[in-house]
C-alpha cells in the first residue's frame, strides 16, 4: 500500500511553470506529509514511490545513477531520510532499457544500481521494460532481483515483466516471475478513465485461471494504480475500483493529488473494512465467478475461517442505463456453501443480514457501480 | 429548461418494490417540490416532463389516453394543477407508434390526443417515433404539431423525428423540422456514461454545418438530457456536459434524482453565468472550431454585442492521461477578432483577464475536463 507519482503527475518536469506538480523533492516531501496528516499512513498507505523522470540524464563520475540536480537538490538519500522520519517507506523507479521517458537505463549496471538504491535507503523498486529487446527480460529481471537481495537491504521488487510479454502476445511464466518479484503488472497500464478501468477489470476477470494461483503473501498480481481522486471516475466508479482491487488482493497504490481528493472519495480510499479485505492474511486472489446481464459477480475467500472460509463478494456493473439494476444469485451458485450460513455486511453501507446457502442474494447495482459485501462464516 | 424522468428513472413501474423511483404521481410531485425548494426553478428549470410509461395499457371508453390508474390515481389534470401551483410547467410524452416501452400509440388519434393534453393543462409534449414505418413520420410529426396549435393552448413541441432518420442513414430536412417543432433530438439518446457523452459531443462537433443554422429562438437542436448528478460522470465530465450544452444552445433538461445530487454537482447545474450563456437571447448555436491533440475548441457568439459579438469559448478534452494538458490558441484563429479585445471570465473559476486578437489564450485542461470562458467584447 502506498502512493506513486505516475498516473497523476507523469513526467511533469517543468517546475518553473508547475511548481506543485513537477517530479521533484518538493512533491514527494509534500506527499509524505499528506499521507500522514490526512490519515492515509495510519490506514496502511506507507510507500512513497517516485516513478519515471527523477533521473539526471547522465550517470555520475563513478557511473552511479543520480537524480536531476535541480529538481532533487538535496539528493535521494536525504529525501529517503525525510520519508523514513515520517514513518513511511521510500520507493523508486528504473528501467531495463532507457526509461519510458528517455532517462538512463539500468541493464548494464544492475549490481551498481541495486547497491546505489540500497545506499540511498530505498525500500521498494519498480523495474520497467521500455525500449529493450524482450528476450533480455528473462535474464535482467531475475538478475536485478538477485542483486537487490545481495545488498542485504530488504526491498520490495515490482516488475513490469509480464506486461511486456502480454503486449507481444507471448505467454508469461508466472511461476518464474513470482519467484523473482514481489508484484508484477500483468496488463496495460491504467489511464484516468472508466473505459480503461473496465478493460483492466475485464482482463483480470477473464484471466484468473492463468494468474490467480501465483498470488499469495509476498507475491502479487498488479492491476496497476488506484486512480480514485483524479479526474476520470465518478463516485460509483471509484467505489468499483476499490472493491475489485480488494477482491483481487491487488497492491493498493494510489496515484492522485492528495491535496485535491474530495472527502467522499477519501472515504473510499480509507475504508477500513475494505482495506482489511484487500490485506487479508490468506492472500488468496479472488475471481469473477459469473458474468451475465452486464453484471459480474466476484468472490474472494478470506478470514475468518471456521471450518470453511469467509468471503468478500462484489457485484459490478457494465450497464450504463440510468436506473439501478436488480440482480439475484443463489449463494451455492457462487460457491458459498457453509450450512450454517453467513453474516453479510454491506461494506459501502450499514446493512447487515444472515443468508444460508440455499437462499438468494438480491442486490440493486447502480450503473457503473458496485455492491460489496463481507460474508462472514457462521458456525 | 426543466427535468425529465427518462434517463434516470426509465420505465420503473413497480411502485411496490421501488416506491421512490417508479413513474408515478408521487415522483413528479416530489420532483416539482424539489425543483422549487432546491433552487432549480429559480435558476430556470421550469418543466417537469413525464417520459414513457405513464400510460394505461388501454384508452378509455371515449378512446382518450389515460394514465395508469394505480400509479396516477388522481389523474393528469390534478397533477398538472399541482405542478402549475408551484409555478412550474407540465410536460408529457407520447409516441407515433407504440411507445418504446409498449404503451398505446398516437398516430391514429392525433387530434384527440392533442386535445386531451390541452385539456389536462400540458405545456410541453415530446413525440417519439419507436415502432413505426419511418415513412409516416413526415406526415405524423407536422400533423400532430398542427393539432397541438389548433387546441389554442401553447405547448412546446419536442420531436424525435431527425433521430429516426439519422439512425437509418437518411437525411433530415431540418428546415421542415424546425418549422413544425420547437426542439428535436438529432442523435442517439444519452446514457449514463462519459463514453456516450463523448459520442454525442463529437457528433455535434462534426455536424454543425448541417444543423447549426436551424437553431434559433424557439427552435433548438437537442443533444438530449443532462445526466449531471447521476452515476456515470465524474465532476470534470459533469462540467464538460454543462459547458458544451451551453455552447450548443441546447435545451437544459436534467434527468436525475433531485434528492441525491451532490452539492458540487448541483453548483454546476445552477451556475448562473453558464445558464445565461445557454439561454442567450441571440439563440445562436455555437460550434467546434478546432480539434487537435485530443483538445476541442468551441465558440458561441453571444450578447453583449457592441459592434461585434461577445463569445462563449470552451476547451474540452478527450485525453485520459492523468495530468492536465497545456494548450494554446491564437484568438484570431478561433474567430475573436475585435481590435479592442475581450474580457475573459473563467466560468468555473474566478480568473478574469483581457486579451487582444493577436494574443494567445493558454489554458490547462484536466483529463476529460473543460475550461470555459465568457469573452465579453470591449470597445
XYZ file of C-alpha atoms in Angstrom:
758
model
C 0.000 0.000 0.000
C 1.291 3.384 -0.930
C 1.359 6.186 -3.438
C 3.051 6.594 -6.795
C 3.601 9.727 -8.836
C 2.999 8.213 -12.246
C -0.666 8.212 -13.190
C -1.381 11.671 -11.822
C 1.879 13.551 -12.362
C 3.552 11.608 -15.189
C 6.676 13.238 -16.478
C 5.990 16.800 -15.428
C 9.469 18.263 -15.162
C 8.837 21.976 -15.658
C 8.988 23.127 -12.049
C 9.001 26.759 -13.037
C 5.572 26.588 -14.639
C 4.135 23.802 -12.486
C 5.862 24.008 -9.113
C 3.237 21.957 -7.293
C 3.122 19.182 -9.845
C 6.611 18.530 -11.112
C 8.593 15.416 -10.233
C 10.709 16.996 -7.519
C 11.869 16.739 -3.948
C 9.045 19.093 -3.007
C 6.281 16.878 -4.418
C 7.436 13.778 -2.551
C 8.001 15.574 0.749
C 4.580 17.147 0.494
C 3.022 13.792 -0.361
C 4.763 12.155 2.601
C 3.403 14.911 4.837
C -0.102 14.446 3.492
C -0.020 10.664 3.753
C 0.483 11.143 7.457
C -1.622 14.227 8.179
C -4.619 13.065 6.148
C -4.688 9.640 7.762
C -3.575 7.560 4.778
C -0.466 6.264 6.527
C -2.459 5.080 9.501
C -4.803 3.270 7.125
C -1.808 1.446 5.656
C -0.548 3.528 2.715
C 3.160 3.542 3.574
C 5.182 3.635 0.374
C 6.015 6.941 -1.339
C 7.060 5.819 -4.808
C 8.865 8.024 -7.272
C 8.111 6.837 -10.796
C 9.822 7.872 -14.041
C 11.582 11.206 -14.672
C 13.538 11.612 -11.461
C 16.897 10.824 -13.039
C 19.634 13.068 -14.262
C 20.250 12.486 -17.953
C 23.762 11.276 -17.053
C 25.308 8.917 -14.547
C 27.893 10.422 -12.219
C 31.691 10.097 -12.500
C 31.521 6.704 -10.811
C 28.796 5.527 -13.201
C 26.211 5.770 -10.431
C 22.674 6.892 -11.104
C 21.946 10.363 -9.817
C 18.739 12.364 -9.562
C 18.157 15.502 -11.596
C 20.167 18.049 -9.590
C 17.697 20.904 -9.957
C 14.582 19.013 -9.043
C 16.232 16.925 -6.320
C 18.826 19.356 -4.977
C 19.242 17.516 -1.662
C 19.785 14.114 -3.260
C 17.897 10.901 -2.788
C 19.442 9.872 0.500
C 18.127 12.959 2.249
C 14.720 12.530 0.680
C 14.666 8.924 1.887
C 15.595 10.132 5.382
C 12.743 12.611 5.335
C 10.285 9.940 4.234
C 11.583 7.498 6.842
C 11.343 10.158 9.533
C 7.631 10.240 8.825
C 7.372 6.509 9.428
C 6.985 5.858 5.706
C 8.841 3.821 3.111
C 10.658 5.033 0.038
C 10.106 3.630 -3.459
C 11.868 4.390 -6.732
C 11.687 3.552 -10.450
C 14.154 2.376 -13.025
C 14.052 0.666 -16.398
C 15.968 -2.190 -18.016
C 16.436 -0.057 -21.097
C 16.129 3.692 -21.449
C 13.218 4.668 -19.210
C 9.887 5.103 -20.989
C 10.503 8.861 -20.850
C 14.101 8.600 -22.029
C 16.227 8.628 -18.866
C 19.306 6.400 -18.268
C 18.910 2.654 -18.438
C 19.884 0.013 -15.919
C 20.566 -3.200 -17.783
C 24.345 -2.822 -17.911
C 24.639 -1.587 -14.312
C 22.341 -3.909 -12.438
C 24.590 -4.595 -9.478
C 25.716 -1.000 -9.131
C 22.174 0.340 -9.360
C 20.863 -2.139 -6.797
C 23.646 -1.087 -4.453
C 23.003 2.610 -5.116
C 19.348 2.177 -4.212
C 20.295 0.283 -1.061
C 22.752 3.021 -0.139
C 20.064 5.642 -0.522
C 17.709 3.764 1.775
C 15.259 2.651 -0.887
C 12.555 0.199 0.296
C 10.807 -0.550 -2.992
C 11.997 -0.686 -6.591
C 9.895 -0.796 -9.726
C 11.813 -2.007 -12.750
C 10.143 -1.212 -16.067
C 10.874 -2.601 -19.512
C 10.531 0.085 -22.185
C 12.851 0.127 -25.187
C 14.596 -3.208 -24.750
C 14.719 -6.439 -26.677
C 12.060 -8.538 -24.971
C 14.426 -11.515 -24.976
C 16.687 -9.962 -22.362
C 13.867 -9.542 -19.825
C 14.126 -13.167 -18.723
C 17.731 -12.520 -17.790
C 17.590 -8.948 -16.495
C 14.616 -9.254 -14.145
C 15.980 -12.208 -12.166
C 19.475 -10.716 -12.166
C 18.340 -7.392 -10.754
C 16.276 -9.196 -8.134
C 19.369 -11.170 -7.220
C 21.440 -8.003 -6.825
C 18.721 -6.343 -4.761
C 18.836 -9.301 -2.378
C 22.625 -9.237 -2.387
C 22.645 -5.727 -0.932
C 21.209 -7.115 2.277
C 18.635 -4.299 2.410
C 15.079 -5.613 2.163
C 13.454 -4.029 -0.882
C 10.092 -4.824 -2.434
C 10.637 -5.644 -6.101
C 7.948 -4.595 -8.590
C 8.312 -5.971 -12.123
C 6.637 -4.984 -15.385
C 7.960 -8.196 -16.909
C 4.620 -9.990 -17.670
C 3.132 -6.866 -19.231
C 5.741 -6.783 -21.962
C 5.065 -10.443 -22.717
C 1.304 -9.908 -22.761
C 1.727 -6.959 -25.111
C 3.568 -9.129 -27.632
C 1.038 -11.928 -27.267
C 3.620 -14.148 -25.523
C 2.978 -16.381 -22.539
C 4.453 -15.380 -19.211
C 5.989 -17.997 -16.944
C 4.263 -16.709 -13.816
C 5.919 -19.308 -11.647
C 9.247 -17.828 -12.579
C 8.023 -14.258 -12.207
C 6.597 -14.933 -8.765
C 9.894 -16.489 -7.689
C 11.822 -13.315 -8.503
C 9.351 -10.472 -7.978
C 7.011 -9.360 -5.203
C 4.487 -7.794 -7.532
C 4.160 -7.573 -11.276
C 1.929 -5.692 -13.687
C 0.077 -8.103 -15.961
C -1.842 -5.878 -18.323
C -1.836 -2.435 -19.952
C -1.247 0.486 -17.650
C -4.172 2.310 -16.173
C -5.375 5.648 -17.518
C -7.636 8.188 -15.871
C -10.821 6.753 -17.349
C -13.645 4.354 -16.595
C -13.102 2.867 -20.046
C -9.576 1.725 -19.266
C -10.580 0.640 -15.781
C -13.307 -1.538 -17.324
C -10.764 -3.099 -19.686
C -8.435 -3.924 -16.797
C -11.213 -5.314 -14.627
C -12.442 -7.421 -17.510
C -8.961 -8.766 -18.239
C -8.484 -9.828 -14.622
C -11.928 -11.409 -14.717
C -11.046 -13.430 -17.791
C -7.510 -14.453 -16.907
C -7.832 -15.630 -13.338
C -7.080 -19.211 -14.296
C -3.674 -18.108 -15.632
C -2.598 -15.763 -12.889
C -4.659 -16.285 -9.745
C -2.718 -19.132 -8.245
C 0.542 -17.195 -8.330
C -0.776 -14.593 -5.909
C -0.089 -15.119 -2.231
C 1.669 -13.434 0.646
C 4.663 -11.607 -0.800
C 3.720 -12.222 -4.452
C 1.000 -10.213 -6.127
C -0.579 -9.699 -9.489
C -0.808 -5.948 -10.020
C -3.698 -4.442 -11.987
C -1.963 -1.058 -11.551
C -2.601 2.104 -9.560
C -5.729 3.377 -7.862
C -6.948 6.440 -9.774
C -9.542 7.352 -7.162
C -9.375 11.094 -6.518
C -8.355 12.004 -10.056
C -10.455 13.394 -12.886
C -11.893 10.424 -14.709
C -14.024 8.396 -12.299
C -17.418 9.111 -10.827
C -18.137 8.268 -7.201
C -19.705 4.942 -8.208
C -16.795 4.041 -10.437
C -14.361 4.890 -7.645
C -16.185 2.504 -5.326
C -15.940 -0.124 -8.034
C -12.172 0.183 -8.395
C -11.606 -0.084 -4.642
C -13.875 -3.133 -4.355
C -12.329 -5.006 -7.271
C -8.790 -4.235 -6.097
C -9.770 -5.682 -2.711
C -11.167 -8.813 -4.352
C -8.033 -9.213 -6.475
C -5.660 -8.872 -3.497
C -4.105 -6.110 -5.561
C -1.452 -3.717 -4.324
C -3.197 -0.502 -3.234
C -1.001 2.173 -4.726
C -2.787 5.455 -5.157
C -1.743 7.938 -7.792
C -3.525 11.186 -7.143
C -3.035 14.674 -5.842
C -3.538 14.179 -2.119
C -4.311 17.908 -1.750
C -7.296 17.589 -4.047
C -9.084 14.366 -3.092
C -12.698 15.148 -2.197
C -13.980 13.909 1.179
C -16.311 11.304 -0.294
C -13.524 9.799 -2.404
C -11.140 9.891 0.535
C -13.695 7.864 2.499
C -13.432 5.160 -0.139
C -9.638 5.113 -0.037
C -9.683 4.946 3.765
C -12.473 2.382 4.146
C -11.063 0.164 6.881
C -13.155 -2.887 6.195
C -12.334 -2.877 2.508
C -8.641 -2.382 3.184
C -8.806 -5.300 5.624
C -10.184 -7.492 2.862
C -7.515 -6.319 0.465
C -4.837 -7.114 3.052
C -6.368 -10.372 4.244
C -3.616 -12.600 5.621
C -4.555 -15.589 3.488
C -3.545 -13.596 0.416
C -5.869 -15.535 -1.869
C -6.691 -13.699 -5.091
C -10.439 -13.588 -5.699
C -12.066 -14.168 -9.042
C -15.041 -13.427 -11.233
C -17.422 -16.344 -10.820
C -20.273 -15.135 -13.023
C -20.925 -12.611 -15.766
C -24.370 -12.071 -17.207
C -26.756 -9.220 -17.999
C -23.842 -6.776 -17.771
C -23.290 -7.775 -14.140
C -20.165 -9.516 -12.844
C -20.015 -11.424 -9.570
C -16.648 -11.589 -7.802
C -15.749 -13.779 -4.847
C -12.637 -13.901 -2.677
C -12.015 -16.345 0.197
C -10.883 -14.517 3.326
C -10.581 -14.866 7.077
C -12.167 -15.619 9.482
C -12.046 -19.308 8.605
C -14.121 -21.599 10.800
C -14.238 -24.987 9.104
C -14.839 -23.048 5.882
C -13.806 -19.639 4.510
C -15.495 -16.323 4.842
C -15.829 -14.417 1.578
C -15.721 -10.990 0.058
C -18.489 -10.798 -2.554
C -18.737 -7.952 -5.069
C -21.243 -7.247 -7.825
C -20.015 -4.866 -10.521
C -21.894 -3.392 -13.452
C -21.045 -2.520 -17.032
C -24.583 -1.267 -17.554
C -24.942 2.403 -18.334
C -28.689 2.798 -18.248
C -29.621 5.410 -15.682
C -31.509 3.094 -13.411
C -30.090 0.714 -10.794
C -30.372 -2.918 -11.821
C -31.852 -5.665 -9.663
C -29.868 -8.886 -9.734
C -30.237 -12.097 -7.815
C -27.960 -15.089 -7.387
C -28.034 -18.245 -5.268
C -25.281 -18.462 -2.654
C -24.459 -22.030 -3.625
C -24.097 -20.970 -7.210
C -21.237 -18.627 -6.304
C -19.573 -21.134 -4.012
C -20.901 -20.096 -0.593
C -21.909 -23.489 0.767
C -21.477 -23.302 4.551
C -24.610 -24.875 6.028
C -24.903 -22.529 8.989
C -24.812 -19.601 6.580
C -23.048 -16.257 6.586
C -23.473 -12.808 8.048
C -23.464 -10.364 5.165
C -22.179 -6.861 5.875
C -22.568 -4.169 3.223
C -19.144 -2.514 3.007
C -20.454 0.677 1.389
C -23.492 0.874 3.660
C -24.865 -0.207 7.008
C -26.990 -3.184 6.092
C -26.295 -6.500 7.823
C -28.195 -9.776 7.384
C -27.826 -13.532 7.500
C -28.227 -15.841 4.489
C -27.970 -19.577 4.001
C -26.584 -21.494 1.027
C -29.982 -22.361 -0.440
C -31.043 -18.715 -0.361
C -30.640 -15.988 -2.958
C -28.692 -12.800 -2.521
C -30.606 -9.999 -4.252
C -28.941 -6.666 -4.891
C -29.558 -3.411 -6.739
C -26.486 -2.245 -8.569
C -26.086 1.338 -9.734
C -24.911 1.966 -13.304
C -21.109 1.537 -13.388
C -21.384 0.879 -9.660
C -20.793 -1.892 -7.206
C -22.397 -3.699 -4.289
C -19.789 -5.108 -1.953
C -20.270 -7.475 0.995
C -18.175 -9.246 3.515
C -19.800 -12.624 4.156
C -18.506 -13.955 7.488
C -18.888 -17.666 8.008
C -21.269 -18.777 10.778
C -20.879 -21.926 12.859
C -35.096 24.176 -19.142
C -36.575 21.508 -16.981
C -36.434 17.940 -15.799
C -37.409 14.648 -17.417
C -37.887 11.241 -15.856
C -36.367 9.183 -18.635
C -32.613 8.845 -18.272
C -32.651 8.331 -14.533
C -35.932 6.522 -13.889
C -36.672 4.868 -17.243
C -39.641 2.550 -17.162
C -39.642 1.722 -13.466
C -43.263 0.783 -12.847
C -43.008 -1.461 -9.788
C -44.087 1.022 -7.114
C -44.325 -1.663 -4.508
C -40.636 -2.517 -4.670
C -39.379 0.914 -5.712
C -41.799 3.469 -4.295
C -39.389 6.400 -4.608
C -38.382 5.639 -8.158
C -41.406 4.443 -10.071
C -43.133 6.528 -12.729
C -45.952 7.783 -10.565
C -47.829 10.815 -9.330
C -45.598 10.771 -6.269
C -42.335 11.044 -8.222
C -43.473 14.063 -10.220
C -44.958 15.896 -7.252
C -41.776 15.304 -5.283
C -39.673 16.477 -8.209
C -41.793 19.606 -8.569
C -41.317 20.296 -4.863
C -37.566 19.820 -5.135
C -37.229 21.944 -8.250
C -38.580 24.813 -6.190
C -37.081 24.110 -2.763
C -33.601 23.357 -4.074
C -33.446 26.478 -6.208
C -33.612 24.846 -9.634
C -36.850 26.603 -10.583
C -35.410 29.987 -9.746
C -32.397 29.175 -11.909
C -34.750 28.475 -14.818
C -35.606 24.761 -14.722
C -39.383 25.017 -15.106
C -40.651 21.990 -16.999
C -41.489 18.756 -15.168
C -41.609 16.240 -18.003
C -43.103 12.780 -17.689
C -41.451 10.481 -20.194
C -42.534 6.979 -21.251
C -44.520 4.514 -19.094
C -47.157 6.806 -17.640
C -49.965 5.441 -19.800
C -52.617 2.908 -19.067
C -52.356 -0.018 -21.446
C -55.789 0.912 -22.817
C -57.528 4.078 -23.982
C -60.738 4.957 -22.140
C -64.303 4.393 -23.381
C -64.097 7.580 -25.441
C -60.777 6.499 -26.979
C -58.920 9.061 -24.877
C -55.481 8.365 -23.472
C -55.496 7.779 -19.747
C -52.726 7.383 -17.219
C -52.091 4.133 -15.387
C -54.789 4.277 -12.704
C -52.677 2.841 -9.919
C -49.619 4.957 -10.408
C -51.546 8.154 -11.255
C -54.673 7.736 -9.113
C -55.541 11.451 -9.205
C -55.323 11.743 -12.977
C -53.183 14.022 -15.074
C -55.262 17.159 -14.720
C -54.762 17.232 -10.978
C -51.067 16.546 -11.335
C -50.831 19.419 -13.817
C -52.631 21.655 -11.339
C -50.175 20.734 -8.629
C -47.220 21.429 -10.889
C -48.719 24.738 -12.013
C -49.417 25.720 -8.412
C -45.668 25.542 -7.874
C -45.084 27.992 -10.709
C -43.827 25.194 -12.939
C -44.816 23.779 -16.328
C -46.045 20.309 -17.152
C -44.587 18.123 -19.887
C -45.672 14.721 -21.203
C -44.554 12.005 -23.628
C -46.262 10.094 -26.408
C -45.206 8.096 -29.431
C -46.355 7.934 -33.056
C -46.426 4.164 -32.804
C -46.495 2.010 -29.723
C -44.278 3.774 -27.190
C -40.737 2.444 -26.934
C -41.831 0.585 -23.800
C -45.023 -0.729 -25.366
C -47.783 1.674 -24.304
C -50.601 2.922 -26.581
C -49.710 4.742 -29.760
C -50.870 8.102 -31.017
C -50.717 8.068 -34.800
C -54.408 7.294 -35.364
C -55.632 9.700 -32.667
C -53.509 12.759 -33.241
C -56.247 15.346 -32.918
C -57.877 13.666 -29.937
C -54.558 13.248 -28.127
C -53.527 16.843 -28.731
C -56.860 17.970 -27.321
C -56.560 15.601 -24.344
C -53.167 17.055 -23.493
C -54.527 20.587 -23.797
C -57.487 19.672 -21.571
C -55.113 18.352 -18.934
C -53.099 21.575 -18.924
C -49.998 20.176 -20.609
C -47.337 22.747 -21.555
C -44.832 20.546 -23.380
C -45.192 17.409 -25.466
C -42.446 15.053 -26.590
C -43.498 12.849 -29.502
C -41.268 9.837 -30.025
C -41.044 7.507 -33.016
C -40.465 3.911 -31.920
C -42.051 1.031 -33.836
C -43.425 2.894 -36.832
C -42.724 2.875 -40.530
C -40.265 5.728 -40.926
C -42.184 6.943 -43.987
C -45.129 8.100 -41.907
C -43.015 10.400 -39.730
C -43.054 13.152 -42.347
C -46.824 13.171 -42.145
C -47.405 12.476 -38.444
C -44.996 14.998 -36.918
C -46.381 18.024 -38.802
C -49.954 16.816 -38.287
C -49.561 16.467 -34.536
C -47.925 19.889 -34.376
C -50.859 21.287 -36.291
C -53.361 19.755 -33.856
C -51.379 20.999 -30.861
C -51.639 24.515 -32.267
C -55.323 24.007 -33.054
C -56.091 23.455 -29.372
C -55.219 27.080 -28.694
C -53.106 26.090 -25.695
C -49.433 26.976 -26.153
C -47.419 23.789 -25.906
C -43.726 23.291 -26.591
C -43.355 20.532 -29.174
C -40.343 18.189 -28.872
C -39.762 15.830 -31.811
C -37.543 12.772 -32.152
C -38.071 12.936 -35.903
C -34.469 13.612 -37.069
C -33.084 10.886 -34.822
C -35.034 8.189 -36.629
C -33.762 9.495 -39.961
C -30.170 9.653 -38.703
C -30.442 6.102 -37.411
C -31.400 4.816 -40.857
C -28.686 6.872 -42.523
C -31.269 9.166 -44.127
C -31.026 12.923 -44.488
C -33.297 15.064 -42.359
C -34.948 18.138 -43.841
C -34.126 20.366 -40.871
C -35.867 23.335 -42.416
C -39.079 21.375 -42.312
C -38.424 20.021 -38.820
C -37.701 23.473 -37.446
C -40.931 24.773 -38.984
C -43.015 22.225 -37.100
C -41.096 21.533 -33.895
C -39.570 23.613 -31.112
C -36.818 21.152 -30.329
C -35.696 17.894 -31.859
C -33.265 15.167 -30.919
C -30.680 14.676 -33.652
C -28.588 11.777 -32.471
C -28.670 8.634 -30.320
C -30.104 9.023 -26.855
C -27.843 9.747 -23.965
C -26.792 7.041 -21.486
C -25.282 7.448 -18.047
C -21.692 7.315 -19.288
C -18.832 9.538 -20.366
C -18.404 7.278 -23.384
C -21.857 8.075 -24.752
C -21.498 11.722 -23.795
C -18.262 11.861 -25.792
C -20.004 10.315 -28.803
C -22.780 12.898 -28.634
C -20.393 15.820 -28.186
C -18.315 14.577 -31.069
C -21.353 14.208 -33.334
C -22.456 17.764 -32.624
C -18.912 18.930 -33.253
C -18.832 17.223 -36.639
C -22.316 18.045 -37.853
C -22.634 21.724 -37.080
C -22.702 22.642 -40.747
C -25.851 20.521 -41.199
C -27.798 21.534 -38.118
C -26.411 24.724 -36.606
C -28.256 27.206 -38.765
C -31.645 25.751 -37.862
C -31.217 26.651 -34.198
C -32.611 29.978 -33.049
C -35.152 31.350 -30.611
C -37.964 28.810 -30.420
C -36.186 26.133 -32.479
C -33.437 24.038 -30.987
C -31.246 21.087 -31.796
C -31.403 18.761 -28.799
C -28.354 16.683 -27.809
C -30.558 15.118 -25.104
C -30.775 15.286 -21.328
C -28.272 16.480 -18.749
C -27.068 13.444 -16.803
C -25.231 15.528 -14.206
C -25.996 14.151 -10.741
C -26.328 10.546 -11.880
C -23.854 7.686 -11.576
C -21.690 7.822 -14.674
C -19.910 11.175 -14.784
C -17.034 12.500 -12.728
C -17.021 16.115 -11.567
C -14.860 17.139 -14.537
C -17.088 15.327 -17.000
C -20.149 16.961 -15.478
C -18.593 20.389 -16.004
C -17.915 19.392 -19.588
C -21.501 18.455 -20.327
C -22.839 21.706 -18.886
C -20.329 23.785 -20.852
C -20.946 22.061 -24.170
C -24.725 22.229 -23.727
C -24.326 25.981 -23.138
C -22.222 26.341 -26.277
C -24.752 24.345 -28.315
C -27.727 26.418 -27.110
C -29.144 23.048 -26.096
C -32.292 22.550 -24.038
C -31.244 22.074 -20.413
C -33.378 19.173 -19.320
C -31.957 17.353 -16.328
C -32.720 13.714 -15.710
C -31.539 12.834 -12.241
C -32.756 12.103 -8.743
C -33.006 15.597 -7.282
C -32.804 14.109 -3.770
C -29.376 12.696 -4.500
C -27.449 15.375 -6.392
C -24.244 16.181 -4.503
C -23.573 19.859 -3.680
C -20.677 20.218 -6.093
C -22.725 18.826 -8.986
C -25.673 20.996 -8.029
C -23.384 24.023 -8.259
C -22.719 23.110 -11.877
C -26.411 22.752 -12.687
C -27.170 26.081 -11.017
C -24.227 28.050 -12.408
C -25.914 31.341 -13.306
C -23.343 32.564 -15.773
C -23.346 29.316 -17.702
C -27.135 29.170 -17.760
C -27.128 32.762 -19.030
C -24.924 31.698 -21.926
C -27.132 28.713 -22.649
C -30.187 30.999 -22.681
C -28.553 33.860 -24.553
C -31.237 35.825 -26.406
C -29.480 35.637 -29.745
C -30.040 31.885 -29.723
C -27.052 31.203 -31.967
C -25.786 27.633 -31.757
C -22.042 27.534 -31.156
C -19.658 25.180 -32.863
C -16.399 23.321 -32.613
C -13.823 25.438 -34.403
C -10.729 23.307 -33.792
C -9.830 19.781 -32.808
C -6.230 18.707 -32.279
C -4.116 16.864 -29.718
C -7.295 15.452 -28.172
C -8.487 19.003 -27.409
C -11.576 20.604 -28.961
C -12.202 24.329 -29.049
C -15.820 25.501 -29.084
C -17.064 29.012 -29.741
C -20.527 30.538 -29.496
C -21.454 34.147 -30.342
C -23.461 35.743 -27.531
C -24.534 39.081 -26.130
C -23.424 41.706 -25.268
C -22.881 42.811 -28.874
C -21.051 46.099 -29.306
C -20.142 46.379 -32.980
C -19.102 42.735 -32.730
C -20.247 39.726 -30.703
C -19.100 38.538 -27.351
C -18.314 34.824 -27.213
C -18.505 31.783 -25.041
C -15.287 29.798 -25.508
C -14.865 26.247 -24.235
C -11.915 23.844 -24.398
C -12.833 20.190 -23.924
C -10.555 17.174 -23.661
C -10.701 13.577 -24.803
C -7.321 12.949 -23.194
C -7.262 10.456 -20.378
C -3.712 10.805 -19.169
C -3.704 11.792 -15.519
C -2.072 15.141 -15.999
C -3.716 18.398 -17.102
C -2.750 19.398 -20.620
C -1.460 22.807 -21.620
C -2.954 24.142 -24.830
C -2.614 27.461 -26.560
C -4.527 29.050 -29.412
C -4.496 32.483 -31.073
C -7.721 34.453 -30.603
C -7.853 35.341 -34.287
C -7.569 31.707 -35.162
C -10.819 30.918 -33.364
C -12.633 33.945 -34.773
C -12.210 36.502 -31.967
C -11.100 39.497 -33.987
C -12.359 42.556 -32.122
C -9.450 45.028 -32.093
C -10.119 46.395 -28.623
C -10.048 42.844 -27.297
C -12.176 40.932 -24.822
C -12.524 40.475 -21.099
C -12.221 36.779 -20.370
C -14.061 35.459 -17.335
C -13.446 31.865 -16.230
C -16.922 30.411 -15.658
C -15.705 27.557 -13.431
C -13.272 29.771 -11.526
C -12.531 33.353 -10.550
C -9.907 34.369 -13.045
C -10.541 37.412 -15.210
C -8.197 38.967 -17.795
C -8.099 40.920 -21.027
C -6.771 39.591 -24.331
C -6.440 41.047 -27.813
C -6.879 39.284 -31.149
C -3.164 38.930 -31.845
C -2.617 37.269 -28.471
C -2.796 33.617 -27.477
C -5.173 32.123 -24.972
C -3.295 29.474 -22.991
C -5.190 27.019 -20.817
C -4.584 23.877 -18.797
C -7.309 21.329 -19.353
C -7.900 18.481 -16.943
C -8.338 14.959 -18.353
C -11.945 14.639 -19.592
C -12.413 18.172 -18.320
C -13.172 21.611 -19.642
C -12.027 25.203 -19.444
C -14.881 27.582 -20.101
C -14.755 31.359 -20.604
C -17.109 34.144 -21.364
C -15.256 36.603 -23.592
C -17.065 39.954 -23.422
C -16.339 42.335 -26.246
C -14.503 45.564 -25.360
C -14.923 48.866 -27.157
